[in-house]
CSV table of C-alpha atoms in Angstrom, one decimal:
chain,number,residue,atom,x,y,z
G,83,MET,CA,55.5,-55.1,-45.3
G,84,ARG,CA,54.6,-55.1,-41.7
G,85,ASP,CA,51.1,-54.5,-42.6
G,86,LEU,CA,51.2,-57.4,-45.0
G,87,GLY,CA,52.1,-59.9,-42.2
G,88,ALA,CA,49.7,-58.3,-39.7
G,89,GLY,CA,46.7,-58.8,-42.4
G,90,PHE,CA,47.8,-62.5,-42.8
G,91,GLY,CA,47.8,-63.0,-39.1
G,92,TYR,CA,44.2,-62.0,-38.8
G,93,LEU,CA,43.4,-64.7,-41.1
G,94,ILE,CA,45.4,-67.2,-39.1
G,95,LYS,CA,43.7,-66.0,-35.8
G,96,GLY,CA,40.2,-66.4,-37.4
G,97,GLN,CA,41.0,-69.9,-38.3
G,98,ARG,CA,42.4,-70.6,-34.7
G,99,TRP,CA,39.2,-69.2,-33.2
G,100,VAL,CA,36.8,-71.4,-35.1
G,101,GLY,CA,39.2,-74.4,-34.3
G,102,ARG,CA,38.6,-73.4,-30.6
G,103,HIS,CA,35.0,-73.2,-30.9
G,104,GLY,CA,34.2,-76.2,-33.2
G,105,ARG,CA,30.3,-75.8,-32.8
G,106,TRP,CA,30.6,-72.5,-34.6
G,107,PHE,CA,32.8,-73.9,-37.4
G,108,GLY,CA,30.1,-76.6,-38.2
G,109,PHE,CA,27.6,-73.8,-38.1
G,110,GLY,CA,29.6,-71.6,-40.4
G,111,LEU,CA,30.0,-74.4,-43.1
G,112,LEU,CA,26.5,-74.7,-44.2
G,113,PRO,CA,26.1,-71.6,-46.3
G,114,GLY,CA,29.6,-72.3,-48.1
G,115,LEU,CA,28.4,-76.0,-49.0
G,116,ILE,CA,25.0,-74.6,-50.3
G,117,THR,CA,27.1,-71.9,-52.7
G,118,LEU,CA,29.7,-74.5,-53.6
G,119,VAL,CA,27.1,-76.7,-55.1
G,120,LEU,CA,25.6,-73.9,-57.1
G,121,TYR,CA,29.1,-72.6,-58.4
G,122,ALA,CA,30.3,-76.0,-59.1
G,123,ALA,CA,27.4,-76.6,-61.5
G,124,ALA,CA,27.9,-73.1,-63.1
G,125,LEU,CA,31.7,-73.8,-63.8
G,126,VAL,CA,31.0,-77.2,-65.3
G,127,GLY,CA,28.4,-75.6,-67.4
G,128,LEU,CA,30.9,-73.0,-68.4
G,129,GLY,CA,33.5,-75.7,-69.0
G,130,TYR,CA,31.3,-77.5,-71.6
G,131,GLY,CA,29.9,-74.2,-73.2
G,132,ALA,CA,32.9,-71.9,-73.4
G,133,ASP,CA,34.0,-73.5,-76.8
G,134,ASN,CA,30.7,-72.8,-78.2
G,135,LEU,CA,30.4,-69.4,-77.0
G,136,VAL,CA,34.0,-68.5,-78.5
G,137,THR,CA,32.8,-70.0,-81.9
G,138,TRP,CA,29.7,-68.0,-81.9
G,139,VAL,CA,31.3,-64.6,-81.2
G,140,THR,CA,34.3,-65.2,-83.5
G,141,PRO,CA,32.5,-65.9,-87.0
G,142,PHE,CA,35.0,-63.9,-88.8
G,143,ALA,CA,37.8,-66.6,-88.2
G,144,ASP,CA,35.7,-69.4,-90.0
G,145,ASP,CA,37.8,-69.4,-92.9
G,146,TRP,CA,41.0,-68.9,-91.2
G,147,SER,CA,43.4,-71.8,-92.0
G,148,SER,CA,45.5,-74.0,-89.5
G,149,PRO,CA,46.9,-73.5,-87.0
G,150,TRP,CA,45.4,-69.9,-86.6
G,151,LEU,CA,42.0,-71.0,-86.1
G,152,GLY,CA,42.6,-73.3,-83.4
G,153,LEU,CA,45.2,-71.0,-81.8
G,154,LEU,CA,42.7,-68.2,-81.5
G,155,ARG,CA,39.7,-70.1,-80.4
G,156,ASN,CA,41.6,-72.2,-77.9
G,157,THR,CA,43.2,-69.1,-76.4
G,158,LEU,CA,40.0,-67.3,-76.2
G,159,THR,CA,38.3,-70.4,-74.6
G,160,VAL,CA,41.1,-70.5,-72.0
G,161,LEU,CA,40.6,-66.8,-71.3
G,162,VAL,CA,36.8,-67.2,-70.9
G,163,PHE,CA,37.0,-70.1,-68.6
G,164,ALA,CA,39.7,-68.1,-66.6
G,165,LEU,CA,37.5,-65.1,-66.5
G,166,GLY,CA,34.6,-67.2,-65.3
G,167,LEU,CA,37.0,-68.6,-62.4
G,168,PHE,CA,38.0,-65.1,-61.4
G,169,LEU,CA,34.6,-64.0,-61.2
G,170,ALA,CA,33.6,-67.1,-59.4
G,171,VAL,CA,36.4,-66.3,-56.7
G,172,ILE,CA,35.3,-62.6,-56.3
G,173,THR,CA,31.5,-63.3,-56.2
G,174,PHE,CA,31.7,-66.7,-54.2
G,175,THR,CA,32.1,-64.5,-50.8
G,176,ALA,CA,29.4,-62.2,-51.6
G,177,VAL,CA,26.9,-64.9,-52.5
G,178,THR,CA,27.9,-67.1,-49.7
G,179,LEU,CA,27.4,-64.2,-47.1
G,180,LEU,CA,24.2,-63.4,-48.6
G,181,VAL,CA,23.0,-67.0,-48.3
G,182,GLY,CA,24.3,-67.2,-44.9
G,183,GLN,CA,23.7,-63.8,-43.6
G,184,PRO,CA,22.1,-65.1,-40.4
G,185,PHE,CA,24.6,-67.7,-39.8
G,186,TYR,CA,27.6,-65.2,-40.0
G,187,GLU,CA,25.9,-62.5,-38.2
G,188,SER,CA,25.5,-64.8,-35.2
G,189,LEU,CA,29.2,-66.2,-35.6
G,190,SER,CA,30.6,-62.5,-35.8
G,191,GLU,CA,28.6,-61.5,-32.8
G,192,GLN,CA,30.1,-64.6,-30.9
G,193,VAL,CA,33.5,-63.6,-32.0
G,194,ASP,CA,33.0,-60.0,-30.5
G,195,ARG,CA,31.3,-61.5,-27.3
G,196,THR,CA,34.3,-63.8,-26.8
G,197,GLU,CA,36.9,-61.2,-27.3
G,198,GLY,CA,35.1,-58.8,-24.8
G,199,GLY,CA,34.1,-55.2,-25.0
G,200,GLU,CA,31.0,-53.7,-26.9
G,201,VAL,CA,29.0,-56.2,-28.9
G,202,PRO,CA,27.3,-54.0,-31.6
G,203,GLU,CA,24.1,-55.1,-33.0
G,204,SER,CA,22.3,-53.7,-36.0
G,205,GLY,CA,18.8,-53.6,-34.6
G,206,LEU,CA,17.6,-54.2,-38.1
G,207,PRO,CA,14.9,-56.7,-39.3
G,208,LEU,CA,16.6,-59.6,-41.3
G,209,TRP,CA,14.8,-58.5,-44.5
G,210,ARG,CA,16.3,-55.2,-44.0
G,211,GLU,CA,19.8,-56.7,-43.4
G,212,LEU,CA,19.6,-58.8,-46.4
G,213,TRP,CA,18.5,-55.9,-48.7
G,214,ILE,CA,21.6,-53.8,-47.4
G,215,SER,CA,23.8,-56.7,-48.0
G,216,ALA,CA,22.6,-57.6,-51.5
G,217,ARG,CA,22.5,-53.9,-52.5
G,218,ASP,CA,26.2,-53.5,-51.3
G,219,SER,CA,27.3,-56.6,-53.0
G,220,VAL,CA,25.8,-55.6,-56.4
G,221,ARG,CA,27.8,-52.3,-56.0
G,222,ILE,CA,31.0,-54.2,-55.2
G,223,LEU,CA,30.4,-56.5,-58.0
G,224,VAL,CA,30.0,-53.7,-60.5
G,225,ARG,CA,33.3,-52.5,-59.4
G,226,VAL,CA,34.9,-55.9,-59.8
G,227,GLY,CA,33.3,-56.2,-63.2
G,228,LEU,CA,35.0,-53.1,-64.4
G,229,TYR,CA,38.2,-54.4,-63.1
G,230,SER,CA,37.8,-57.7,-64.7
G,231,VAL,CA,37.0,-56.3,-68.2
G,232,LEU,CA,40.1,-54.0,-68.0
G,233,LEU,CA,42.4,-56.7,-66.6
G,234,PHE,CA,41.1,-59.2,-69.3
G,235,ALA,CA,41.8,-56.6,-72.0
G,236,LEU,CA,45.4,-56.0,-70.4
G,237,GLY,CA,45.9,-59.8,-70.5
G,238,PHE,CA,46.5,-59.7,-74.6
G,239,ILE,CA,49.7,-57.6,-73.9
G,240,PRO,CA,52.7,-59.8,-74.4
G,241,VAL,CA,54.6,-60.5,-71.2
G,242,VAL,CA,52.9,-58.0,-69.1
G,243,GLY,CA,49.6,-59.7,-69.7
G,244,GLN,CA,51.2,-62.9,-68.3
G,245,THR,CA,53.1,-61.5,-65.4
G,246,VAL,CA,52.0,-58.0,-64.2
G,247,VAL,CA,48.2,-58.5,-64.7
G,248,PRO,CA,47.7,-61.7,-62.8
G,249,VAL,CA,49.3,-60.0,-59.8
G,250,ILE,CA,47.1,-57.0,-60.0
G,251,GLY,CA,44.3,-59.4,-60.4
G,252,PHE,CA,44.9,-61.3,-57.3
G,253,CYS,CA,45.5,-57.9,-55.4
G,254,VAL,CA,41.8,-56.8,-56.7
G,255,THR,CA,40.4,-60.2,-55.6
G,256,GLY,CA,41.9,-59.9,-52.1
G,257,TYR,CA,41.0,-56.3,-51.6
G,258,PHE,CA,37.3,-56.9,-52.4
G,259,LEU,CA,37.1,-60.3,-50.4
G,260,ALA,CA,38.4,-58.3,-47.4
G,261,GLU,CA,35.8,-55.8,-47.9
G,262,GLU,CA,33.0,-58.3,-48.4
G,263,LEU,CA,34.3,-60.3,-45.2
G,264,THR,CA,34.6,-57.3,-42.9
G,265,ALA,CA,31.4,-55.9,-43.9
G,266,VAL,CA,29.6,-58.5,-41.8
G,267,ALA,CA,31.1,-56.8,-38.5
G,268,LEU,CA,31.3,-53.5,-39.9
G,269,GLN,CA,27.7,-53.3,-40.8
G,270,ARG,CA,26.7,-54.1,-37.2
G,271,ARG,CA,28.7,-51.1,-36.3
G,272,GLY,CA,26.6,-48.7,-38.5
G,273,MET,CA,29.2,-48.3,-41.3
G,274,VAL,CA,27.9,-47.6,-44.9
G,275,LEU,CA,29.8,-49.1,-47.9
G,276,LYS,CA,31.6,-45.8,-48.6
G,277,ASP,CA,32.9,-45.6,-45.1
G,278,ARG,CA,33.9,-49.5,-45.0
G,279,LEU,CA,35.9,-48.8,-48.2
G,280,GLY,CA,37.6,-45.7,-47.0
G,281,LEU,CA,38.4,-47.4,-43.9
G,282,LEU,CA,40.1,-50.3,-45.9
G,283,ARG,CA,41.7,-48.0,-48.2
G,284,GLY,CA,43.4,-46.2,-45.3
G,285,ARG,CA,45.2,-49.4,-44.6
G,286,ARG,CA,45.5,-51.1,-48.0
G,287,MET,CA,48.6,-53.1,-47.2
G,288,LEU,CA,46.9,-54.6,-44.2
G,289,THR,CA,43.8,-55.3,-46.1
G,290,LEU,CA,45.7,-57.1,-48.9
G,291,GLY,CA,47.7,-59.0,-46.2
G,292,PHE,CA,44.3,-60.4,-45.1
G,293,GLY,CA,42.6,-60.7,-48.3
G,294,VAL,CA,45.2,-61.9,-51.1
G,295,PRO,CA,46.1,-65.2,-49.4
G,296,LEU,CA,42.5,-65.9,-48.9
G,297,GLY,CA,41.7,-65.5,-52.5
G,298,LEU,CA,44.6,-67.6,-53.5
G,299,ALA,CA,43.4,-70.3,-51.3
G,300,PHE,CA,39.9,-70.0,-52.6
G,301,LEU,CA,41.4,-71.1,-56.0
G,302,VAL,CA,41.7,-74.6,-54.3
G,303,PRO,CA,38.6,-76.7,-54.8
G,304,PHE,CA,36.5,-76.9,-51.5
G,305,VAL,CA,39.0,-74.8,-49.5
G,306,ALA,CA,36.8,-71.8,-49.6
G,307,VAL,CA,34.0,-73.7,-47.8
G,308,PHE,CA,36.1,-74.7,-44.9
G,309,LEU,CA,38.0,-71.5,-44.8
G,310,MET,CA,34.9,-69.4,-44.7
G,311,PRO,CA,33.7,-69.6,-41.1
G,312,GLY,CA,37.6,-68.7,-39.9
G,313,ALA,CA,37.7,-66.1,-42.6
G,314,VAL,CA,34.6,-64.3,-41.0
G,315,ALA,CA,36.0,-64.6,-37.7
G,316,GLY,CA,39.2,-63.3,-38.6
G,317,ALA,CA,37.6,-60.5,-40.6
G,318,THR,CA,35.6,-59.6,-37.3
G,319,LEU,CA,38.8,-59.4,-35.4
G,320,LEU,CA,40.3,-57.2,-38.1
G,321,ALA,CA,37.5,-55.0,-38.1
G,322,ARG,CA,37.4,-54.6,-34.3
G,323,ASP,CA,41.0,-53.2,-34.5
G,324,LEU,CA,40.5,-51.2,-37.6
G,325,VAL,CA,37.6,-49.5,-35.8
G,326,ALA,CA,39.5,-49.0,-32.7
G,327,SER,CA,42.8,-47.5,-34.5
G,328,ASP,CA,40.4,-45.2,-36.4
G,329,GLU,CA,38.7,-44.0,-33.3
G,330,ASP,CA,42.0,-43.4,-31.7
G,331,GLY,CA,43.0,-41.3,-34.9
G,332,ASP,CA,46.2,-43.3,-35.5
G,333,GLU,CA,45.8,-44.6,-38.9
G,334,ASP,CA,49.7,-45.5,-39.3
G,335,ALA,CA,49.7,-47.7,-36.3
G,336,THR,CA,49.4,-51.4,-36.7
G,337,PRO,CA,46.4,-52.8,-34.8
G,338,ALA,CA,47.3,-54.3,-31.8
G,339,PRO,CA,47.2,-58.2,-32.0
G,340,TYR,CA,44.6,-60.2,-30.4
G,341,THR,CA,45.2,-63.1,-28.2
G,342,LEU,CA,42.7,-66.0,-28.3
G,343,ASP,CA,42.7,-67.2,-25.1
G,344,LYS,CA,39.3,-66.1,-24.0
G,345,GLY,CA,36.1,-67.9,-23.8
C-alpha cells in the first residue's frame, strides 16, 4: 500500500513541476491536442457505426423475437464501444508520445536538468528515436490487444464480468500507461523495452499507483491532454528514482521522494 501512495505521489509531483514551469506546460500540450482531435473523430465514427457493425456480425439473430434481438444487439453495441474506449485510453499515450516525441524528449530532459545530476541523452538521430518508439509501441499494443480480447470475453461472465474484470482492466491500463510514459526517460538511459518492463514489474504496486489514477483521469474528456505534460514530468521523476534504486540493488525500498524547489 505504501508503494501505491508513492506512485500516486509522482503523478502529483509531475503536475506541480509543469505548474511551476508554465512555458513547458504549454509546450507539452501541443501533441495531446493534435491526438485528441484524431481520437475524437474516430470515437464519433465508432459511435455512429457500432450498431451497424453488430448487426453485420450477428446475422443469425435476424429472426429472433423481441426482446431478445434488441437485448443481444444493444448489449454487444455497448461492449463494442466500451472496447473502443478502452483501446483509445490505452493507445492515446502511445500515439501522443509518438506524435510528440521531440516535445516530450525536450520536456523530460528539462526535468532531469532542473532536478540535478546526470542528464542522459540518447545520442540517436530523430528518425531512429521515432522508429524505436513506434516499434516498442506496437509491441506494447500487441500485449494490450491480447489482454483486451481476454477481458472482453470475461466480461460476459455474470457478476465477475461486471465487478472484477473492470478492475483488472484498469490495472492493465495503468501498468502500460506507466510503461509508455517512463519510456521517454528510460530510453534516453539506454534501456530497451525488455529491461523497462522488468524494472516496472519489480515495483508493480508503485507502477500501478502512478498509472491507474492516470488511466481513470484519462476517461474524462480533454483531461488527458492537460495531464500529459505533467504525466511525462512525473514519469521522468519516477524513472530517475527507479533507476537509482535499481543501481543501489535495493528493489524493496521506496524511492526517495523528490522536492520540487529547484530551478
